[in-house]
mmCIF file of C-alpha atoms in Angstrom:
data_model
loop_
_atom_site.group_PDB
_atom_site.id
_atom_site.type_symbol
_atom_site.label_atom_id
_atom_site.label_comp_id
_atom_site.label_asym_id
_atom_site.label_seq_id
_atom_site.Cartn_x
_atom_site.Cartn_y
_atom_site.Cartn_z
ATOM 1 C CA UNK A 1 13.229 46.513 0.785
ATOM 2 C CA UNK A 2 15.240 48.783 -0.625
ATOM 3 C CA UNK A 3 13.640 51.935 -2.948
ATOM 4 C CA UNK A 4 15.183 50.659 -6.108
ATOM 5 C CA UNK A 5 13.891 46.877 -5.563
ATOM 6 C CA UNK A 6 10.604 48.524 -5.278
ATOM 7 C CA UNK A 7 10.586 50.558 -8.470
ATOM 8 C CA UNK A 8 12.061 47.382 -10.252
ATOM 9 C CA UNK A 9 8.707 44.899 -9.122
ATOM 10 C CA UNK A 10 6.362 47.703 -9.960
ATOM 11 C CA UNK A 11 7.881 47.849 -13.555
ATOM 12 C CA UNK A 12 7.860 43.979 -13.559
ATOM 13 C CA UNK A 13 3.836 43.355 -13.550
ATOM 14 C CA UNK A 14 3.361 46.886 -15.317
ATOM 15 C CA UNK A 15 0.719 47.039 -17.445
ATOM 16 C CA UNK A 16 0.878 48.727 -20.827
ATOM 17 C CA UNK A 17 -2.268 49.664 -22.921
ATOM 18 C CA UNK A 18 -0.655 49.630 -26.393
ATOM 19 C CA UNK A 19 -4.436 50.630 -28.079
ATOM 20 C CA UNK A 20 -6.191 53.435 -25.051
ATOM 21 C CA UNK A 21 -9.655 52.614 -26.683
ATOM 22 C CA UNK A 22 -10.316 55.947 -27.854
ATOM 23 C CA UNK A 23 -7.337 56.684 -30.992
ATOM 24 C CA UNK A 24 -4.785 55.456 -32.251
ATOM 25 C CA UNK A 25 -2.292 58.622 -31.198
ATOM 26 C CA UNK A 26 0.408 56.122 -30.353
ATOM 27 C CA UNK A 27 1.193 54.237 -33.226
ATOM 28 C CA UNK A 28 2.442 54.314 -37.005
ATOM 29 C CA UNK A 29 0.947 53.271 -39.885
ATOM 30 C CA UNK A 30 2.615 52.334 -43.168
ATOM 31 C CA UNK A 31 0.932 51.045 -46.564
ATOM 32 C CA UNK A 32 1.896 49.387 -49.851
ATOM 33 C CA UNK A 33 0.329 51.916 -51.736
ATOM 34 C CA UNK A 34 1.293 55.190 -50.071
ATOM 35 C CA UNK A 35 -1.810 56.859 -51.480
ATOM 36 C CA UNK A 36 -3.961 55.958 -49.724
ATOM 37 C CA UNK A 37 -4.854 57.664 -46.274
ATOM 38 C CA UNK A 38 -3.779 55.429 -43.567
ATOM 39 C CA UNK A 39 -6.961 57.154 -41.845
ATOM 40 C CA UNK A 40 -9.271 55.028 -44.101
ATOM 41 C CA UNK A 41 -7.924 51.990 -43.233
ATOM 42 C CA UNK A 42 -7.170 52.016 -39.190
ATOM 43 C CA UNK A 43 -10.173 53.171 -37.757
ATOM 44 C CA UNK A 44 -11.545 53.191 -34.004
ATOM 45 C CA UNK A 45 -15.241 52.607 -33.177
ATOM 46 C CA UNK A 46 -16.669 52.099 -30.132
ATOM 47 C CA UNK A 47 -13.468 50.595 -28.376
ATOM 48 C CA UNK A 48 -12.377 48.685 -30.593
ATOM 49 C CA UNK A 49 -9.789 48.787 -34.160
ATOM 50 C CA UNK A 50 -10.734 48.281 -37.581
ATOM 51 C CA UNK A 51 -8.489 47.341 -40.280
ATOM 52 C CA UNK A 52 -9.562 47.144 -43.498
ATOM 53 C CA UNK A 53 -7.506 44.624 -45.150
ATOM 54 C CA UNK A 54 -6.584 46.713 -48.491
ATOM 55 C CA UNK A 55 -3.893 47.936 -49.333
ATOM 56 C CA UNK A 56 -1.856 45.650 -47.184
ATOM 57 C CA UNK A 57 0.244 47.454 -44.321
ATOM 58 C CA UNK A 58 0.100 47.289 -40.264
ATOM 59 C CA UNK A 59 -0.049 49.532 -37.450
ATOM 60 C CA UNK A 60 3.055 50.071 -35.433
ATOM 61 C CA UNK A 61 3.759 50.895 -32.006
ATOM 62 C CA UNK A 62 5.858 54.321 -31.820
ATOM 63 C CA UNK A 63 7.890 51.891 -28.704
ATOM 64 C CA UNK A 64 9.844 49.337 -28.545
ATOM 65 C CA UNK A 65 9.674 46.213 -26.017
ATOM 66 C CA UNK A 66 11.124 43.138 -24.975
ATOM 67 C CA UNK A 67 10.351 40.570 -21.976
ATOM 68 C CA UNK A 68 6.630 40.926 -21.616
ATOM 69 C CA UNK A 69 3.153 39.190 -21.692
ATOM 70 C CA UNK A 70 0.980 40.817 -24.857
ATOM 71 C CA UNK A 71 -2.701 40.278 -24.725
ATOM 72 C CA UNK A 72 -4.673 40.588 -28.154
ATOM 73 C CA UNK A 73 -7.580 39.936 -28.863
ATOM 74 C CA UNK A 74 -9.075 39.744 -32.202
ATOM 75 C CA UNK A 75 -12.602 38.929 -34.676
ATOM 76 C CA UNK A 76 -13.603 38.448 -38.323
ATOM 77 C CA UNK A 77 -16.388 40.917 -38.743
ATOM 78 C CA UNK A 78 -18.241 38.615 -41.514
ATOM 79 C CA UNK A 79 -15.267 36.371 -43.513
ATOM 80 C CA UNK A 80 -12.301 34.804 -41.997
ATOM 81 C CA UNK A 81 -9.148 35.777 -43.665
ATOM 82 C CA UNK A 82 -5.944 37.299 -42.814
ATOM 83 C CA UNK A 83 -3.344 39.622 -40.739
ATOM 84 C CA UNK A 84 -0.952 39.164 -38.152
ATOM 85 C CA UNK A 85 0.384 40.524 -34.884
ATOM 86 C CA UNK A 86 4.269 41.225 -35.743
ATOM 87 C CA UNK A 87 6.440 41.067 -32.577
ATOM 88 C CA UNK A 88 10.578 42.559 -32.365
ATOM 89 C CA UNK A 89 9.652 44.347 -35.751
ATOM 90 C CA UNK A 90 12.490 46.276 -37.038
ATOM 91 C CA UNK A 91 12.823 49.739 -38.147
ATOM 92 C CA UNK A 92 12.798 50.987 -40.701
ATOM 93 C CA UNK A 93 9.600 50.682 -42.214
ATOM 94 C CA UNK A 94 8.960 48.176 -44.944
ATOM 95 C CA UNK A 95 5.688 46.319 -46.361
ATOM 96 C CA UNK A 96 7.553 42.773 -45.094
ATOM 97 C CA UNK A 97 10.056 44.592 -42.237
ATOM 98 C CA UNK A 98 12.384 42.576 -40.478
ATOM 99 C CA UNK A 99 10.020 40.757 -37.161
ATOM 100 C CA UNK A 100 8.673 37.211 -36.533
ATOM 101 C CA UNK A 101 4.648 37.189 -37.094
ATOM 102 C CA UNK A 102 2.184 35.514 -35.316
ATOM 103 C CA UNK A 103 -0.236 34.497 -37.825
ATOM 104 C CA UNK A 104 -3.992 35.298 -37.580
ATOM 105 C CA UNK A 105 -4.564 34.036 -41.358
ATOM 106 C CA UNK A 106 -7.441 31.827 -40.561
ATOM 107 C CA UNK A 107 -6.956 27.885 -39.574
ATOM 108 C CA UNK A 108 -3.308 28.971 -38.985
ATOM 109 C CA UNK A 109 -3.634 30.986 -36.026
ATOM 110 C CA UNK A 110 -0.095 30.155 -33.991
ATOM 111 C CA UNK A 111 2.489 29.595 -36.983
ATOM 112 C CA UNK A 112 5.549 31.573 -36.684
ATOM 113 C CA UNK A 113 6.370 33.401 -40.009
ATOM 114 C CA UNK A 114 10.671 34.788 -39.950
ATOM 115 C CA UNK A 115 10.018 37.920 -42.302
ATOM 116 C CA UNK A 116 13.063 39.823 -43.350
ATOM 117 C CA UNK A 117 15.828 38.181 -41.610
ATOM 118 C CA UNK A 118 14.619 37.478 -38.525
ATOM 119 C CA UNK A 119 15.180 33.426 -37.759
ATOM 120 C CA UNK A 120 15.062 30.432 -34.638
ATOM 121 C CA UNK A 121 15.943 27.080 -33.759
ATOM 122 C CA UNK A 122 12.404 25.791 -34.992
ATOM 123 C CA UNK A 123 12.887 27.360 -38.656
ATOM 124 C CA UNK A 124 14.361 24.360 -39.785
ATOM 125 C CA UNK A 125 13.578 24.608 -43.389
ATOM 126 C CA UNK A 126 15.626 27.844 -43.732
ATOM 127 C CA UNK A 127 14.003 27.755 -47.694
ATOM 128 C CA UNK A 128 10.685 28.588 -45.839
ATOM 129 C CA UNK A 129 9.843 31.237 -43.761
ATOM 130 C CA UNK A 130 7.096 29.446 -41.626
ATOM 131 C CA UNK A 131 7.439 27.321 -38.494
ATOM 132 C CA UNK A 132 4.364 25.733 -38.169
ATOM 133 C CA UNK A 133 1.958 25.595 -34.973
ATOM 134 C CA UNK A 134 1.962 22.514 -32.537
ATOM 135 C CA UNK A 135 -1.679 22.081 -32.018
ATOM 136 C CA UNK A 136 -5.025 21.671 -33.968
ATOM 137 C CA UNK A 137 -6.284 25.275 -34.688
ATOM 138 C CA UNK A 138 -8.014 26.277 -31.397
ATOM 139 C CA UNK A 139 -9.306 29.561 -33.238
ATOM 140 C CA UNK A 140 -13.268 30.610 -32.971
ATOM 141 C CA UNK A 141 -15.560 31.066 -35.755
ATOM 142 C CA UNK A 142 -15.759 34.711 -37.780
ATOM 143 C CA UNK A 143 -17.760 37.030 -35.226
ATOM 144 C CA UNK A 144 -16.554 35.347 -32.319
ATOM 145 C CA UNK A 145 -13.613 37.240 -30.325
ATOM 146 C CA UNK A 146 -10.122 35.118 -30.546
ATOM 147 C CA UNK A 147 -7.477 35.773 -27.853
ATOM 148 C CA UNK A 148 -4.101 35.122 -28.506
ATOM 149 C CA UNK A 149 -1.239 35.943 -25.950
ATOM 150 C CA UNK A 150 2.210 36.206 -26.958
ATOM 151 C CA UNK A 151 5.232 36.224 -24.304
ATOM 152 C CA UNK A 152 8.412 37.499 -25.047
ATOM 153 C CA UNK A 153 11.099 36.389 -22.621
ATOM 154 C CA UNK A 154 14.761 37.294 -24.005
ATOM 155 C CA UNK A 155 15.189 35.152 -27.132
ATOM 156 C CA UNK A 156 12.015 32.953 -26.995
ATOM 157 C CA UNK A 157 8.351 33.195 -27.854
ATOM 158 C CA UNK A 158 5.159 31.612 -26.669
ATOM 159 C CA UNK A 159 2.110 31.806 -28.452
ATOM 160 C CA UNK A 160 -1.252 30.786 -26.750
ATOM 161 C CA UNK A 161 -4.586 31.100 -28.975
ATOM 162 C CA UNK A 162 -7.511 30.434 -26.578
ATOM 163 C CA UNK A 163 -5.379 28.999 -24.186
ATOM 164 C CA UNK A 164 -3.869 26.383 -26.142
ATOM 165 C CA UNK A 165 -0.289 26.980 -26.744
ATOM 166 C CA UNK A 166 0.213 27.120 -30.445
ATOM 167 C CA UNK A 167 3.827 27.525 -30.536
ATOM 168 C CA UNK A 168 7.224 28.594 -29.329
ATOM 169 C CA UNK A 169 9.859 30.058 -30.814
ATOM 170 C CA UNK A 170 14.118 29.518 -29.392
ATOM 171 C CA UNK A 171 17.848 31.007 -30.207
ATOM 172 C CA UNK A 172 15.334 34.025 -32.089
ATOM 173 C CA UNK A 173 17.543 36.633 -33.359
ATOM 174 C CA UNK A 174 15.395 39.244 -31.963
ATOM 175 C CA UNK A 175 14.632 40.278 -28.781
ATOM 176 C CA UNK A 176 12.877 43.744 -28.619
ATOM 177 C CA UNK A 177 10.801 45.721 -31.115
ATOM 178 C CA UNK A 178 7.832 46.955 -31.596
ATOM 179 C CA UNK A 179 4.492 45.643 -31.740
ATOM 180 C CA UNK A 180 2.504 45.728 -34.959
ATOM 181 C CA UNK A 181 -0.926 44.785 -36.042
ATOM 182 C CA UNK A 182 -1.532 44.010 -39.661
ATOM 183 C CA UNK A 183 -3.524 44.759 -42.371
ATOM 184 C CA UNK A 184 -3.683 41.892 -45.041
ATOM 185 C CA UNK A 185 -6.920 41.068 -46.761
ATOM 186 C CA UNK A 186 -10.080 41.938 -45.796
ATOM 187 C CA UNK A 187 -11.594 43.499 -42.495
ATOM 188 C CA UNK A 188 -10.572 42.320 -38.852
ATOM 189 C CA UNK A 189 -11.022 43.784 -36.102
ATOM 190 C CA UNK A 190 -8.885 44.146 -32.419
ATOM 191 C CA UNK A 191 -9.214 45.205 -28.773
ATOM 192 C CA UNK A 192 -8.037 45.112 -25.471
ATOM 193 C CA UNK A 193 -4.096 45.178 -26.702
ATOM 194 C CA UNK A 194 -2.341 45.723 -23.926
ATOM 195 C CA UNK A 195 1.126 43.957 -22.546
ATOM 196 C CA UNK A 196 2.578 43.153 -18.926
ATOM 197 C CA UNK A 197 6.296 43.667 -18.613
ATOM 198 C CA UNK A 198 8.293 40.618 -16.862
ATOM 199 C CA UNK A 199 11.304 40.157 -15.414
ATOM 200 C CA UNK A 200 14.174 38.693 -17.264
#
């Protein structure tokens, strides 16, 4: 095997911790209402990330990515409501930025939502921004943890919640971003965020 071939599989299965567990050094945080401390509204407590909901906004990755595995997993402390896990997003920084979401809102966990530009094969209602999910919601109730994984393979998505794939996205028009958690109603709450790169 030759050195480079070697560097190239390690890379492959690489795992990335996107959220250490301890702060939230590594990403970027933007609100609708640019008074408010982002501080007070992305908070880290025993391992895991808070979001309060209000004013709407999400967390960013400082990175960008393409062709990997993500692994998110996510609760409603008390009420189920809303946010989102925003994969490709585009700089720069806007409430709705260019990206395709993968809804948390509760009973739609799994439907696609093209914000800003960003469009596939399965939008066919280009009207709409939503592409539905395939399945029954396979989401827990509030309190329970949710996991949804997300893989990112050139132009397509995969979305799995609990296992049971939820969508998939073709033809997107994105193909590397950065990752971004949302804030968008009331409190949720997210660990063990962490992606494996794969090969293209």
């Amino acid at each position: 095997v030759m050195a480079g071939d070697k560097k190239k599989n390690k890379k492959e299965g690489q795992t990335i911790r996107l959220f250490n567990g301890k702060d939230l050094n590594n990403w970027v945080f933007k609100l609708k209402d640019p008074s408010v401390d982002p501080a007070t509204v992305f908070t880290v407590h025993d391992g895991v990330i808070q979001i309060a909901g209000n004013p709407f906004g999400y967390m960013r990755t400082k990175e960008t990515y393409s062709d990997y595995k993500l692994h998110v997993e996510w609760r409603w402390p008390s009420v189920p409501t809303n946010s989102g896990v925003f994969i490709h997003a585009q700089q720069p920084d806007s409430i709705w930025l260019r990206c395709v979401e993968c809804q948390l809102k509760a009973g739609d966990a799994g439907d696609f939502v093209c914000m800003n530009g960003a469009d596939m094969t399965e939008r066919t209602d280009k009207t709409k921004p939503f592409v539905k999910k395939l399945a029954a919601s396979s989401e827990k109730p509030a309190g329970e943890w949710n996991t949804m994984e997300i893989v990112c393979k050139t132009n397509t998505i995969e979305v799995h919640v609990n296992g049971v794939l939820q969508n998939k996205g073709t033809n997107i028009n994105l193909s590397k971003g950065s990752v971004c958690l949302q804030s968008e109603g009331k409190s949720v709450e997210f660990r063990n965020v962490y992606l494996n790169k794969i090969g293209k």
